[in-house]
Amino acid sequence: MTPLPRATGRRRVAIRRAALAVAAAGLLAGATACSSEPDGPELSVSGAFVPEPVSEAVAGGFLVLENTGGEDDALVGAVSEMAEKVELHETVENSMRPVDSLAVPAGGSLELARGGNHLMLHGLTHKPVEGDTVPIELTFEKSGTLTIDVPVASATHTGR
């Protein structure tokens, strides 16, 4: 049996590239196989705004959280460097109250809107005005944290 000639120069580079391509294809196939498992939450934020508050005492925060993933999640907290505390609120029979969490269903959304679920920012460091932004860090049960810069809109803005 005649030994194969030893690869040199360009041929050696081509062989290495081919070997890397085969290895990469194997890894990609493995990643694709793993993706057949149920995927976790996939969250995005839209329509976020804080209406210009009348004082530094309190402001509301409104937005829509969409979960395009295959697993439910929950908003479990929020903080802002512009507020002493941020609470999650729900509104029931025209009365708002703090809650520990708000569900973000798989394939669905959570709307934080006037007259419904919303964020309450207490003890503002200063009164934000229209055109400012308020940094808010949202904490989720499964997805960790998401920091957003929320624009301050006119006091009468409804988000629509």
Tab-separated table of N, CA and C in Angstrom:
chain	number	residue	atom	x	y	z
A	1	MET	N	0.848	-1.169	0.000
A	1	MET	CA	0.000	0.000	0.000
A	1	MET	C	0.894	1.232	0.000
A	2	THR	N	0.583	2.178	-0.876
A	2	THR	CA	1.376	3.385	-1.018
A	2	THR	C	0.846	4.448	-0.069
A	3	PRO	N	1.727	5.058	0.726
A	3	PRO	CA	1.247	6.112	1.631
A	3	PRO	C	0.776	7.325	0.837
A	4	LEU	N	-0.205	8.051	1.414
A	4	LEU	CA	-0.706	9.273	0.788
A	4	LEU	C	0.344	10.356	0.898
A	5	PRO	N	0.438	11.190	-0.123
A	5	PRO	CA	1.414	12.284	-0.045
A	5	PRO	C	1.016	13.257	1.066
A	6	ARG	N	2.006	13.805	1.729
A	6	ARG	CA	1.768	14.739	2.837
A	6	ARG	C	1.280	16.067	2.256
A	7	ALA	N	0.231	16.615	2.872
A	7	ALA	CA	-0.320	17.885	2.409
A	7	ALA	C	0.601	19.017	2.817
A	8	THR	N	0.805	19.938	1.903
A	8	THR	CA	1.669	21.083	2.188
A	8	THR	C	0.987	22.358	1.737
A	9	GLY	N	1.378	23.484	2.334
A	9	GLY	CA	0.959	24.810	1.888
A	9	GLY	C	-0.535	24.987	1.802
A	10	ARG	N	-0.977	25.372	0.583
A	10	ARG	CA	-2.393	25.662	0.352
A	10	ARG	C	-3.283	24.464	0.597
A	11	ARG	N	-2.799	23.305	0.241
A	11	ARG	CA	-3.611	22.103	0.430
A	11	ARG	C	-3.843	21.853	1.916
A	12	ARG	N	-2.834	22.064	2.751
A	12	ARG	CA	-2.970	21.877	4.200
A	12	ARG	C	-4.029	22.848	4.747
A	13	VAL	N	-4.006	24.094	4.295
A	13	VAL	CA	-4.998	25.092	4.722
A	13	VAL	C	-6.391	24.653	4.290
A	14	ALA	N	-6.527	24.156	3.065
A	14	ALA	CA	-7.821	23.709	2.558
A	14	ALA	C	-8.347	22.537	3.375
A	15	ILE	N	-7.465	21.598	3.733
A	15	ILE	CA	-7.874	20.442	4.537
A	15	ILE	C	-8.336	20.907	5.918
A	16	ARG	N	-7.590	21.833	6.514
A	16	ARG	CA	-7.987	22.346	7.841
A	16	ARG	C	-9.336	23.043	7.766
A	17	ARG	N	-9.539	23.851	6.739
A	17	ARG	CA	-10.822	24.550	6.590
A	17	ARG	C	-11.970	23.552	6.425
A	18	ALA	N	-11.732	22.503	5.640
A	18	ALA	CA	-12.764	21.486	5.443
A	18	ALA	C	-13.077	20.781	6.762
A	19	ALA	N	-12.032	20.459	7.534
A	19	ALA	CA	-12.243	19.809	8.830
A	19	ALA	C	-13.026	20.720	9.769
A	20	LEU	N	-12.693	22.025	9.765
A	20	LEU	CA	-13.420	22.983	10.608
A	20	LEU	C	-14.875	23.100	10.163
A	21	ALA	N	-15.101	23.082	8.859
A	21	ALA	CA	-16.467	23.170	8.334
A	21	ALA	C	-17.291	21.965	8.767
A	22	VAL	N	-16.684	20.777	8.723
A	22	VAL	CA	-17.388	19.564	9.167
A	22	VAL	C	-17.697	19.652	10.658
A	23	ALA	N	-16.730	20.108	11.450
A	23	ALA	CA	-16.951	20.239	12.898
A	23	ALA	C	-18.040	21.261	13.184
A	24	ALA	N	-18.022	22.398	12.473
A	24	ALA	CA	-19.033	23.430	12.672
A	24	ALA	C	-20.417	22.903	12.293
A	25	ALA	N	-20.493	22.140	11.208
A	25	ALA	CA	-21.772	21.572	10.802
A	25	ALA	C	-22.308	20.632	11.879
A	26	GLY	N	-21.413	19.867	12.493
A	26	GLY	CA	-21.833	18.977	13.580
A	26	GLY	C	-22.358	19.750	14.767
A	27	LEU	N	-21.680	20.844	15.119
A	27	LEU	CA	-22.163	21.667	16.231
A	27	LEU	C	-23.505	22.296	15.899
A	28	LEU	N	-23.662	22.779	14.679
A	28	LEU	CA	-24.917	23.379	14.258
A	28	LEU	C	-26.044	22.351	14.303
A	29	ALA	N	-25.780	21.135	13.864
A	29	ALA	CA	-26.792	20.086	13.924
A	29	ALA	C	-27.182	19.803	15.368
A	30	GLY	N	-26.204	19.802	16.257
A	30	GLY	CA	-26.505	19.596	17.679
A	30	GLY	C	-27.339	20.724	18.233
A	31	ALA	N	-27.048	21.975	17.848
A	31	ALA	CA	-27.818	23.129	18.326
A	31	ALA	C	-29.237	23.068	17.789
A	32	THR	N	-29.382	22.648	16.538
A	32	THR	CA	-30.713	22.525	15.962
A	32	THR	C	-31.514	21.456	16.690
A	33	ALA	N	-30.901	20.374	17.059
A	33	ALA	CA	-31.603	19.320	17.784
A	33	ALA	C	-32.072	19.831	19.134
A	34	CYS	N	-31.241	20.644	19.795
A	34	CYS	CA	-31.630	21.194	21.089
A	34	CYS	C	-32.783	22.163	20.954
A	35	SER	N	-32.895	22.836	19.805
A	35	SER	CA	-33.948	23.831	19.657
A	35	SER	C	-35.323	23.197	19.528
A	36	SER	N	-35.407	21.882	19.387
A	36	SER	CA	-36.716	21.242	19.331
A	36	SER	C	-37.352	21.177	20.714
A	37	GLU	N	-36.554	21.440	21.768
A	37	GLU	CA	-37.123	21.514	23.100
A	37	GLU	C	-37.924	22.800	23.207
A	38	PRO	N	-38.913	22.869	24.139
A	38	PRO	CA	-39.689	24.093	24.287
A	38	PRO	C	-38.769	25.271	24.607
A	39	ASP	N	-38.998	26.391	23.914
A	39	ASP	CA	-38.161	27.558	24.180
A	39	ASP	C	-38.727	28.351	25.348
A	40	GLY	N	-37.871	29.115	25.991
A	40	GLY	CA	-38.258	29.916	27.136
A	40	GLY	C	-38.947	31.191	26.710
A	41	PRO	N	-39.155	32.073	27.657
A	41	PRO	CA	-39.783	33.350	27.332
A	41	PRO	C	-38.897	34.182	26.409
A	42	GLU	N	-39.491	34.903	25.501
A	42	GLU	CA	-38.809	35.847	24.605
A	42	GLU	C	-39.558	37.162	24.738
A	43	LEU	N	-39.011	38.083	25.528
A	43	LEU	CA	-39.722	39.308	25.866
A	43	LEU	C	-39.246	40.508	25.053
A	44	SER	N	-40.195	41.391	24.734
A	44	SER	CA	-39.877	42.667	24.105
A	44	SER	C	-40.823	43.721	24.677
A	45	VAL	N	-40.383	44.978	24.585
A	45	VAL	CA	-41.150	46.098	25.134
A	45	VAL	C	-41.525	47.044	24.004
A	46	SER	N	-42.751	47.553	24.045
A	46	SER	CA	-43.165	48.567	23.075
A	46	SER	C	-44.075	49.580	23.769
A	47	GLY	N	-44.206	50.728	23.152
A	47	GLY	CA	-45.148	51.751	23.612
A	47	GLY	C	-44.900	52.308	24.997
A	48	ALA	N	-43.677	52.243	25.496
A	48	ALA	CA	-43.398	52.694	26.856
A	48	ALA	C	-43.449	54.216	26.957
A	49	PHE	N	-44.062	54.714	28.050
A	49	PHE	CA	-44.043	56.147	28.332
A	49	PHE	C	-44.378	56.393	29.794
A	50	VAL	N	-43.902	57.526	30.281
A	50	VAL	CA	-44.257	58.042	31.599
A	50	VAL	C	-44.909	59.390	31.331
A	51	PRO	N	-46.182	59.581	31.718
A	51	PRO	CA	-46.782	60.897	31.542
A	51	PRO	C	-46.097	61.915	32.459
A	52	GLU	N	-45.910	63.118	31.981
A	52	GLU	CA	-45.286	64.151	32.811
A	52	GLU	C	-46.094	64.296	34.099
A	53	PRO	N	-45.458	64.034	35.258
A	53	PRO	CA	-46.201	64.100	36.518
A	53	PRO	C	-46.416	65.543	36.966
A	54	VAL	N	-47.394	65.749	37.850
A	54	VAL	CA	-47.665	67.091	38.352
A	54	VAL	C	-46.693	67.484	39.459
A	55	SER	N	-46.038	66.504	40.080
A	55	SER	CA	-45.088	66.803	41.155
A	55	SER	C	-43.992	65.744	41.169
A	56	GLU	N	-43.084	65.864	42.146
A	56	GLU	CA	-42.030	64.871	42.314
A	56	GLU	C	-42.481	63.699	43.180
A	57	ALA	N	-43.713	63.725	43.638
A	57	ALA	CA	-44.182	62.696	44.563
A	57	ALA	C	-44.341	61.335	43.879
A	58	VAL	N	-45.000	61.316	42.737
A	58	VAL	CA	-45.338	60.035	42.120
A	58	VAL	C	-45.548	60.203	40.620
A	59	ALA	N	-45.244	59.133	39.876
A	59	ALA	CA	-45.500	59.110	38.432
A	59	ALA	C	-45.926	57.698	38.059
A	60	GLY	N	-46.653	57.587	36.962
A	60	GLY	CA	-47.068	56.286	36.442
A	60	GLY	C	-46.163	55.867	35.294
A	61	GLY	N	-46.048	54.573	35.087
A	61	GLY	CA	-45.291	54.031	33.967
A	61	GLY	C	-46.144	53.044	33.205
A	62	PHE	N	-46.141	53.184	31.887
A	62	PHE	CA	-47.009	52.365	31.041
A	62	PHE	C	-46.210	51.801	29.871
A	63	LEU	N	-46.531	50.581	29.473
A	63	LEU	CA	-45.841	49.911	28.371
A	63	LEU	C	-46.545	48.608	28.051
A	64	VAL	N	-46.106	47.973	26.987
A	64	VAL	CA	-46.609	46.655	26.625
A	64	VAL	C	-45.418	45.697	26.591
A	65	LEU	N	-45.548	44.587	27.305
A	65	LEU	CA	-44.550	43.516	27.284
A	65	LEU	C	-45.116	42.386	26.443
A	66	GLU	N	-44.408	42.000	25.404
A	66	GLU	CA	-44.840	40.898	24.554
A	66	GLU	C	-43.913	39.711	24.770
A	67	ASN	N	-44.502	38.527	24.900
A	67	ASN	CA	-43.745	37.292	25.088
A	67	ASN	C	-44.004	36.382	23.895
A	68	THR	N	-43.066	36.350	22.958
A	68	THR	CA	-43.224	35.501	21.775
A	68	THR	C	-42.650	34.110	21.997
A	69	GLY	N	-42.142	33.859	23.196
A	69	GLY	CA	-41.551	32.565	23.516
A	69	GLY	C	-42.597	31.519	23.855
A	70	GLY	N	-42.114	30.346	24.179
A	70	GLY	CA	-42.985	29.218	24.468
A	70	GLY	C	-43.198	28.951	25.945
A	71	GLU	N	-42.801	29.884	26.811
A	71	GLU	CA	-42.927	29.676	28.246
A	71	GLU	C	-43.403	30.969	28.907
A	72	ASP	N	-44.325	30.844	29.869
A	72	ASP	CA	-44.811	31.998	30.630
A	72	ASP	C	-43.673	32.615	31.421
A	73	ASP	N	-43.799	33.892	31.721
A	73	ASP	CA	-42.880	34.593	32.604
A	73	ASP	C	-43.727	35.515	33.469
A	74	ALA	N	-43.095	36.228	34.374
A	74	ALA	CA	-43.807	37.173	35.224
A	74	ALA	C	-42.905	38.353	35.526
A	75	LEU	N	-43.481	39.536	35.477
A	75	LEU	CA	-42.791	40.740	35.914
A	75	LEU	C	-42.875	40.738	37.433
A	76	VAL	N	-41.732	40.705	38.107
A	76	VAL	CA	-41.718	40.564	39.570
A	76	VAL	C	-41.139	41.781	40.288
A	77	GLY	N	-40.689	42.772	39.544
A	77	GLY	CA	-40.165	43.956	40.194
A	77	GLY	C	-39.657	44.966	39.200
A	78	ALA	N	-39.412	46.175	39.713
A	78	ALA	CA	-38.854	47.246	38.897
A	78	ALA	C	-38.147	48.234	39.817
A	79	VAL	N	-37.098	48.852	39.299
A	79	VAL	CA	-36.379	49.903	40.017
A	79	VAL	C	-36.004	50.991	39.021
A	80	SER	N	-35.769	52.196	39.562
A	80	SER	CA	-35.307	53.300	38.742
A	80	SER	C	-34.434	54.198	39.592
A	81	GLU	N	-33.347	54.667	39.006
A	81	GLU	CA	-32.479	55.593	39.722
A	81	GLU	C	-33.170	56.927	39.955
A	82	MET	N	-34.311	57.157	39.312
A	82	MET	CA	-35.052	58.406	39.483
A	82	MET	C	-36.144	58.314	40.539
A	83	ALA	N	-36.288	57.156	41.205
A	83	ALA	CA	-37.358	56.994	42.185
A	83	ALA	C	-36.854	56.222	43.401
A	84	GLU	N	-37.399	56.571	44.554
A	84	GLU	CA	-37.056	55.834	45.774
A	84	GLU	C	-37.517	54.392	45.668
A	85	LYS	N	-38.706	54.195	45.080
A	85	LYS	CA	-39.198	52.832	44.853
A	85	LYS	C	-40.145	52.820	43.670
A	86	VAL	N	-40.229	51.648	43.050
A	86	VAL	CA	-41.154	51.435	41.940
A	86	VAL	C	-42.006	50.227	42.310
A	87	GLU	N	-43.319	50.392	42.235
A	87	GLU	CA	-44.233	49.302	42.566
A	87	GLU	C	-44.977	48.839	41.323
A	88	LEU	N	-45.324	47.560	41.317
A	88	LEU	CA	-46.218	46.998	40.311
A	88	LEU	C	-47.627	47.162	40.864
A	89	HIS	N	-48.545	47.710	40.080
A	89	HIS	CA	-49.916	47.920	40.540
A	89	HIS	C	-50.903	47.259	39.593
A	90	GLU	N	-52.004	46.839	40.169
A	90	GLU	CA	-53.148	46.426	39.377
A	90	GLU	C	-54.324	47.298	39.794
A	91	THR	N	-55.278	47.461	38.891
A	91	THR	CA	-56.470	48.243	39.190
A	91	THR	C	-57.661	47.303	39.153
A	92	VAL	N	-58.385	47.270	40.274
A	92	VAL	CA	-59.574	46.436	40.388
A	92	VAL	C	-60.701	47.326	40.899
A	93	GLU	N	-61.799	47.377	40.149
A	93	GLU	CA	-62.957	48.191	40.512
A	93	GLU	C	-62.551	49.624	40.854
A	94	ASN	N	-61.813	50.249	39.953
A	94	ASN	CA	-61.352	51.633	40.081
A	94	ASN	C	-60.466	51.889	41.297
A	95	SER	N	-59.901	50.842	41.859
A	95	SER	CA	-58.986	50.994	42.989
A	95	SER	C	-57.669	50.309	42.645
A	96	MET	N	-56.559	51.049	42.779
A	96	MET	CA	-55.272	50.435	42.467
A	96	MET	C	-54.623	49.936	43.745
A	97	ARG	N	-53.867	48.834	43.568
A	97	ARG	CA	-53.170	48.247	44.708
A	97	ARG	C	-51.882	47.592	44.235
A	98	PRO	N	-50.859	47.610	45.121
A	98	PRO	CA	-49.601	46.961	44.749
A	98	PRO	C	-49.758	45.445	44.689
A	99	VAL	N	-49.004	44.826	43.781
A	99	VAL	CA	-48.976	43.364	43.666
A	99	VAL	C	-47.521	42.912	43.583
A	100	ASP	N	-47.282	41.642	43.886
A	100	ASP	CA	-45.927	41.090	43.851
A	100	ASP	C	-45.454	40.743	42.444
A	101	SER	N	-46.398	40.448	41.543
A	101	SER	CA	-46.010	40.068	40.187
A	101	SER	C	-47.182	40.249	39.237
A	102	LEU	N	-46.842	40.324	37.952
A	102	LEU	CA	-47.833	40.394	36.880
A	102	LEU	C	-47.415	39.396	35.803
A	103	ALA	N	-48.336	38.538	35.392
A	103	ALA	CA	-48.038	37.474	34.432
A	103	ALA	C	-47.807	38.024	33.023
A	104	VAL	N	-46.830	37.413	32.336
A	104	VAL	CA	-46.566	37.683	30.920
A	104	VAL	C	-46.669	36.332	30.216
A	105	PRO	N	-47.869	36.001	29.708
A	105	PRO	CA	-48.098	34.647	29.173
A	105	PRO	C	-47.324	34.353	27.889
A	106	ALA	N	-46.961	33.101	27.710
A	106	ALA	CA	-46.313	32.658	26.479
A	106	ALA	C	-47.236	32.945	25.301
A	107	GLY	N	-46.670	33.499	24.250
A	107	GLY	CA	-47.478	33.802	23.071
A	107	GLY	C	-48.465	34.934	23.295
A	108	GLY	N	-48.309	35.697	24.363
A	108	GLY	CA	-49.246	36.764	24.686
A	108	GLY	C	-48.519	38.016	25.136
A	109	SER	N	-49.258	38.881	25.823
A	109	SER	CA	-48.665	40.133	26.258
A	109	SER	C	-49.251	40.592	27.582
A	110	LEU	N	-48.557	41.503	28.203
A	110	LEU	CA	-48.996	42.184	29.414
A	110	LEU	C	-49.026	43.656	29.076
A	111	GLU	N	-50.203	44.271	29.183
A	111	GLU	CA	-50.321	45.694	28.917
A	111	GLU	C	-50.389	46.450	30.234
A	112	LEU	N	-49.472	47.378	30.400
A	112	LEU	CA	-49.491	48.282	31.547
A	112	LEU	C	-50.030	49.602	31.010
A	113	ALA	N	-51.280	49.944	31.395
A	113	ALA	CA	-51.970	51.076	30.792
A	113	ALA	C	-52.777	51.846	31.835
A	114	ARG	N	-53.116	53.076	31.493
A	114	ARG	CA	-53.970	53.885	32.370
A	114	ARG	C	-55.252	53.119	32.664
A	115	GLY	N	-55.651	53.120	33.927
A	115	GLY	CA	-56.883	52.448	34.318
A	115	GLY	C	-56.727	50.952	34.525
A	116	GLY	N	-55.526	50.425	34.360
A	116	GLY	CA	-55.297	48.994	34.513
A	116	GLY	C	-53.993	48.741	35.242
A	117	ASN	N	-53.341	47.647	34.913
A	117	ASN	CA	-52.029	47.352	35.497
A	117	ASN	C	-51.049	48.451	35.072
A	118	HIS	N	-50.123	48.799	35.971
A	118	HIS	CA	-49.171	49.865	35.670
A	118	HIS	C	-48.017	49.854	36.671
A	119	LEU	N	-47.020	50.681	36.407
A	119	LEU	CA	-45.918	50.905	37.342
A	119	LEU	C	-46.193	52.206	38.085
A	120	MET	N	-45.857	52.248	39.381
A	120	MET	CA	-45.944	53.485	40.164
A	120	MET	C	-44.549	53.814	40.655
A	121	LEU	N	-44.059	54.984	40.260
A	121	LEU	CA	-42.748	55.462	40.689
A	121	LEU	C	-42.967	56.448	41.832
A	122	HIS	N	-42.465	56.114	43.015
A	122	HIS	CA	-42.651	56.930	44.215
A	122	HIS	C	-41.358	57.646	44.580
A	123	GLY	N	-41.486	58.877	45.089
A	123	GLY	CA	-40.324	59.618	45.562
A	123	GLY	C	-39.334	59.929	44.462
A	124	LEU	N	-39.770	60.626	43.425
A	124	LEU	CA	-38.902	60.962	42.298
A	124	LEU	C	-37.767	61.882	42.750
A	125	THR	N	-36.601	61.736	42.152
A	125	THR	CA	-35.462	62.588	42.488
A	125	THR	C	-35.682	64.009	41.967
A	126	HIS	N	-36.454	64.129	40.887
A	126	HIS	CA	-36.863	65.422	40.347
A	126	HIS	C	-38.065	65.179	39.447
A	127	LYS	N	-38.778	66.252	39.136
A	127	LYS	CA	-39.961	66.145	38.277
A	127	LYS	C	-39.506	66.066	36.815
A	128	PRO	N	-39.668	64.895	36.181
A	128	PRO	CA	-39.297	64.801	34.766
A	128	PRO	C	-40.296	65.577	33.907
A	129	VAL	N	-39.792	66.130	32.808
A	129	VAL	CA	-40.649	66.887	31.907
A	129	VAL	C	-40.673	66.213	30.546
A	130	GLU	N	-41.688	66.554	29.769
A	130	GLU	CA	-41.840	65.982	28.441
A	130	GLU	C	-40.534	66.112	27.665
A	131	GLY	N	-40.087	65.013	27.061
A	131	GLY	CA	-38.837	64.973	26.317
A	131	GLY	C	-37.703	64.303	27.087
A	132	ASP	N	-37.830	64.244	28.437
A	132	ASP	CA	-36.842	63.512	29.241
A	132	ASP	C	-37.040	62.014	29.054
A	133	THR	N	-36.121	61.227	29.592
A	133	THR	CA	-36.311	59.777	29.675
A	133	THR	C	-36.094	59.345	31.115
A	134	VAL	N	-36.798	58.290	31.485
A	134	VAL	CA	-36.694	57.708	32.822
A	134	VAL	C	-36.132	56.298	32.666
A	135	PRO	N	-34.950	56.023	33.224
A	135	PRO	CA	-34.419	54.659	33.141
A	135	PRO	C	-35.164	53.758	34.133
A	136	ILE	N	-35.648	52.632	33.650
A	136	ILE	CA	-36.356	51.669	34.503
A	136	ILE	C	-35.786	50.288	34.227
A	137	GLU	N	-35.445	49.579	35.296
A	137	GLU	CA	-34.965	48.202	35.180
A	137	GLU	C	-36.103	47.284	35.601
A	138	LEU	N	-36.570	46.466	34.671
A	138	LEU	CA	-37.646	45.508	34.920
A	138	LEU	C	-37.027	44.162	35.281
A	139	THR	N	-37.564	43.503	36.307
A	139	THR	CA	-37.059	42.198	36.721
A	139	THR	C	-38.141	41.145	36.486
A	140	PHE	N	-37.720	40.056	35.841
A	140	PHE	CA	-38.649	38.979	35.505
A	140	PHE	C	-38.279	37.708	36.252
A	141	GLU	N	-39.273	36.892	36.496
A	141	GLU	CA	-39.082	35.635	37.222
A	141	GLU	C	-38.081	34.722	36.517
A	142	LYS	N	-38.181	34.606	35.209
A	142	LYS	CA	-37.334	33.678	34.460
A	142	LYS	C	-36.314	34.369	33.562
A	143	SER	N	-36.619	35.531	33.069
A	143	SER	CA	-35.773	36.185	32.068
A	143	SER	C	-34.748	37.146	32.643
A	144	GLY	N	-34.692	37.292	33.946
A	144	GLY	CA	-33.711	38.204	34.529
A	144	GLY	C	-34.170	39.646	34.444
A	145	THR	N	-33.237	40.545	34.104
A	145	THR	CA	-33.567	41.968	34.074
A	145	THR	C	-33.477	42.532	32.663
A	146	LEU	N	-34.235	43.587	32.464
A	146	LEU	CA	-34.264	44.300	31.197
A	146	LEU	C	-34.320	45.781	31.543
A	147	THR	N	-33.334	46.556	31.092
A	147	THR	CA	-33.311	47.991	31.367
A	147	THR	C	-33.801	48.749	30.145
A	148	ILE	N	-34.738	49.664	30.379
A	148	ILE	CA	-35.291	50.463	29.287
A	148	ILE	C	-35.232	51.940	29.665
A	149	ASP	N	-35.102	52.794	28.672
A	149	ASP	CA	-35.181	54.235	28.854
A	149	ASP	C	-36.556	54.658	28.362
A	150	VAL	N	-37.400	55.057	29.310
A	150	VAL	CA	-38.797	55.347	29.009
A	150	VAL	C	-38.965	56.847	28.764
A	151	PRO	N	-39.486	57.233	27.597
A	151	PRO	CA	-39.681	58.650	27.321
A	151	PRO	C	-40.807	59.242	28.168
A	152	VAL	N	-40.621	60.509	28.556
A	152	VAL	CA	-41.657	61.238	29.278
A	152	VAL	C	-42.520	61.934	28.229
A	153	ALA	N	-43.820	61.668	28.283
A	153	ALA	CA	-44.777	62.228	27.335
A	153	ALA	C	-45.625	63.290	28.034
A	154	SER	N	-46.458	63.958	27.288
A	154	SER	CA	-47.336	64.964	27.888
A	154	SER	C	-48.240	64.295	28.934
A	155	ALA	N	-48.703	65.076	29.874
A	155	ALA	CA	-49.527	64.550	30.962
A	155	ALA	C	-50.805	63.898	30.452
A	156	THR	N	-51.286	64.301	29.280
A	156	THR	CA	-52.528	63.759	28.745
A	156	THR	C	-52.318	62.627	27.748
A	157	HIS	N	-51.078	62.267	27.483
A	157	HIS	CA	-50.770	61.198	26.518
A	157	HIS	C	-51.397	59.885	26.988
A	158	THR	N	-52.027	59.154	26.082
A	158	THR	CA	-52.678	57.881	26.443
A	158	THR	C	-51.920	56.671	25.930
A	159	GLY	N	-50.913	56.888	25.105
A	159	GLY	CA	-50.165	55.759	24.548
A	159	GLY	C	-50.746	55.235	23.279
A	160	ARG	N	-51.764	55.811	22.791
A	160	ARG	CA	-52.401	55.336	21.563
A	160	ARG	C	-52.093	56.259	20.422
